[in-house]
Amino acid sequence: MSAVHLDIADGIAEMRLDNPAKLNAFTVEMLEQLSCHLDRLERMGDVRCVVITAQGERAFCAGADINAWGDLTPAEFARHWVRDGHRIFDRLARLSKPAIAAMAGHAFGGGLELAAACDIRVMAPSATIALPEAHVGIVPGWSGTQRLARLLPEPILKEMALFGRRISAERAHGFGFVAEVSASPEETAREIARSVLGLSPRAVEVAKFMVHAGRGEDRDAMIEALGSAAIAASADRDEGVAAFRAKRKPAFSGE
């Protein structure tokens, strides 16, 4: 049985991919569980950071299980498999809490796209990243040519997507995609996550929104979220709500 497990302790949530027989490749069930976990985490005020790990050390995630999409019609493949995966990975990228990918093994295709949706990444020295979709006649579909284009130098992205080459942890660290290369990536990721516990949760959340708006990650929603948060703290907002409930004309103060 494939699964995405969720454990929460001391303000840190850990989501663990568990499909070792398929190198932790995504199944429909795993995508659905990931989506449910993200919805739950978004509403948990006591969770301050999320760490994504995987069962075993051979692969962080080998992408998408070909048995989950190989028999889909073109319409089903585009409408459901690609769009659903894209929506879920976008949900991770736009989570209000910082997320860290702990990559003890290789991250290919959807696995690399999952890591890219996190805020930072920690990678084992022997792990590699790749976009091998062309080997099976498809193209990256869960933001591999879009979000990765904002995170990677164009020649590196083309090296993977056009030529099918693997990129080492050392190279990934060299061009800034990986924050640290560690012999114990999961423990290093947890250590980084614990550092968030001493920071202002609101400041961290707003800083993430601002960075995302600056780089074009769901810019419209980020700008409106920041503006809405500011106006929600105003006296005018309180007066507007009170006036509506009392069925009277509001007397705005501009404060």
PDB file of N, CA, C and O in Angstrom, residues 26 42 57 66 105 170 174 232 241 250:
ATOM      1  N   PHE A  26       4.633   8.537  -7.053  1.00  0.00           N
ATOM      2  CA  PHE A  26       3.290   8.953  -6.677  1.00  0.00           C
ATOM      3  C   PHE A  26       2.218   8.083  -7.317  1.00  0.00           C
ATOM      4  O   PHE A  26       2.250   7.817  -8.510  1.00  0.00           O
ATOM      5  N   GLU A  42      -2.692  23.650   6.811  1.00  0.00           N
ATOM      6  CA  GLU A  42      -2.928  25.082   6.627  1.00  0.00           C
ATOM      7  C   GLU A  42      -3.733  25.672   7.774  1.00  0.00           C
ATOM      8  O   GLU A  42      -3.559  26.842   8.125  1.00  0.00           O
ATOM      9  N   GLU A  57      16.426   5.111   1.489  1.00  0.00           N
ATOM     10  CA  GLU A  57      17.467   6.053   1.104  1.00  0.00           C
ATOM     11  C   GLU A  57      17.790   6.025  -0.385  1.00  0.00           C
ATOM     12  O   GLU A  57      18.520   6.881  -0.873  1.00  0.00           O
ATOM     13  N   ILE A  66       3.948   4.995 -13.274  1.00  0.00           N
ATOM     14  CA  ILE A  66       3.422   4.905 -14.636  1.00  0.00           C
ATOM     15  C   ILE A  66       2.132   4.100 -14.692  1.00  0.00           C
ATOM     16  O   ILE A  66       1.278   4.333 -15.561  1.00  0.00           O
ATOM     17  N   GLY A 105      17.499  10.474  -1.106  1.00  0.00           N
ATOM     18  CA  GLY A 105      17.750   9.721  -2.331  1.00  0.00           C
ATOM     19  C   GLY A 105      17.421  10.556  -3.553  1.00  0.00           C
ATOM     20  O   GLY A 105      17.170  11.761  -3.463  1.00  0.00           O
ATOM     21  N   GLU A 170      26.123  18.048  -5.494  1.00  0.00           N
ATOM     22  CA  GLU A 170      27.150  19.088  -5.448  1.00  0.00           C
ATOM     23  C   GLU A 170      26.846  20.208  -6.438  1.00  0.00           C
ATOM     24  O   GLU A 170      26.935  21.389  -6.107  1.00  0.00           O
ATOM     25  N   GLY A 174      25.688  24.068  -5.811  1.00  0.00           N
ATOM     26  CA  GLY A 174      26.506  25.121  -6.402  1.00  0.00           C
ATOM     27  C   GLY A 174      25.691  26.223  -7.038  1.00  0.00           C
ATOM     28  O   GLY A 174      26.077  27.401  -6.992  1.00  0.00           O
ATOM     29  N   ALA A 232      -7.698  44.162   7.224  1.00  0.00           N
ATOM     30  CA  ALA A 232      -8.468  43.472   8.261  1.00  0.00           C
ATOM     31  C   ALA A 232      -8.099  43.946   9.652  1.00  0.00           C
ATOM     32  O   ALA A 232      -8.871  43.782  10.597  1.00  0.00           O
ATOM     33  N   VAL A 241     -18.004  46.330   9.310  1.00  0.00           N
ATOM     34  CA  VAL A 241     -18.714  45.124   9.733  1.00  0.00           C
ATOM     35  C   VAL A 241     -19.815  45.469  10.730  1.00  0.00           C
ATOM     36  O   VAL A 241     -20.952  44.981  10.640  1.00  0.00           O
ATOM     37  N   PRO A 250     -22.007  53.427   7.685  1.00  0.00           N
ATOM     38  CA  PRO A 250     -20.723  53.407   8.417  1.00  0.00           C
ATOM     39  C   PRO A 250     -20.118  54.790   8.536  1.00  0.00           C
ATOM     40  O   PRO A 250     -20.291  55.650   7.662  1.00  0.00           O
TER      41      PRO A 250
END
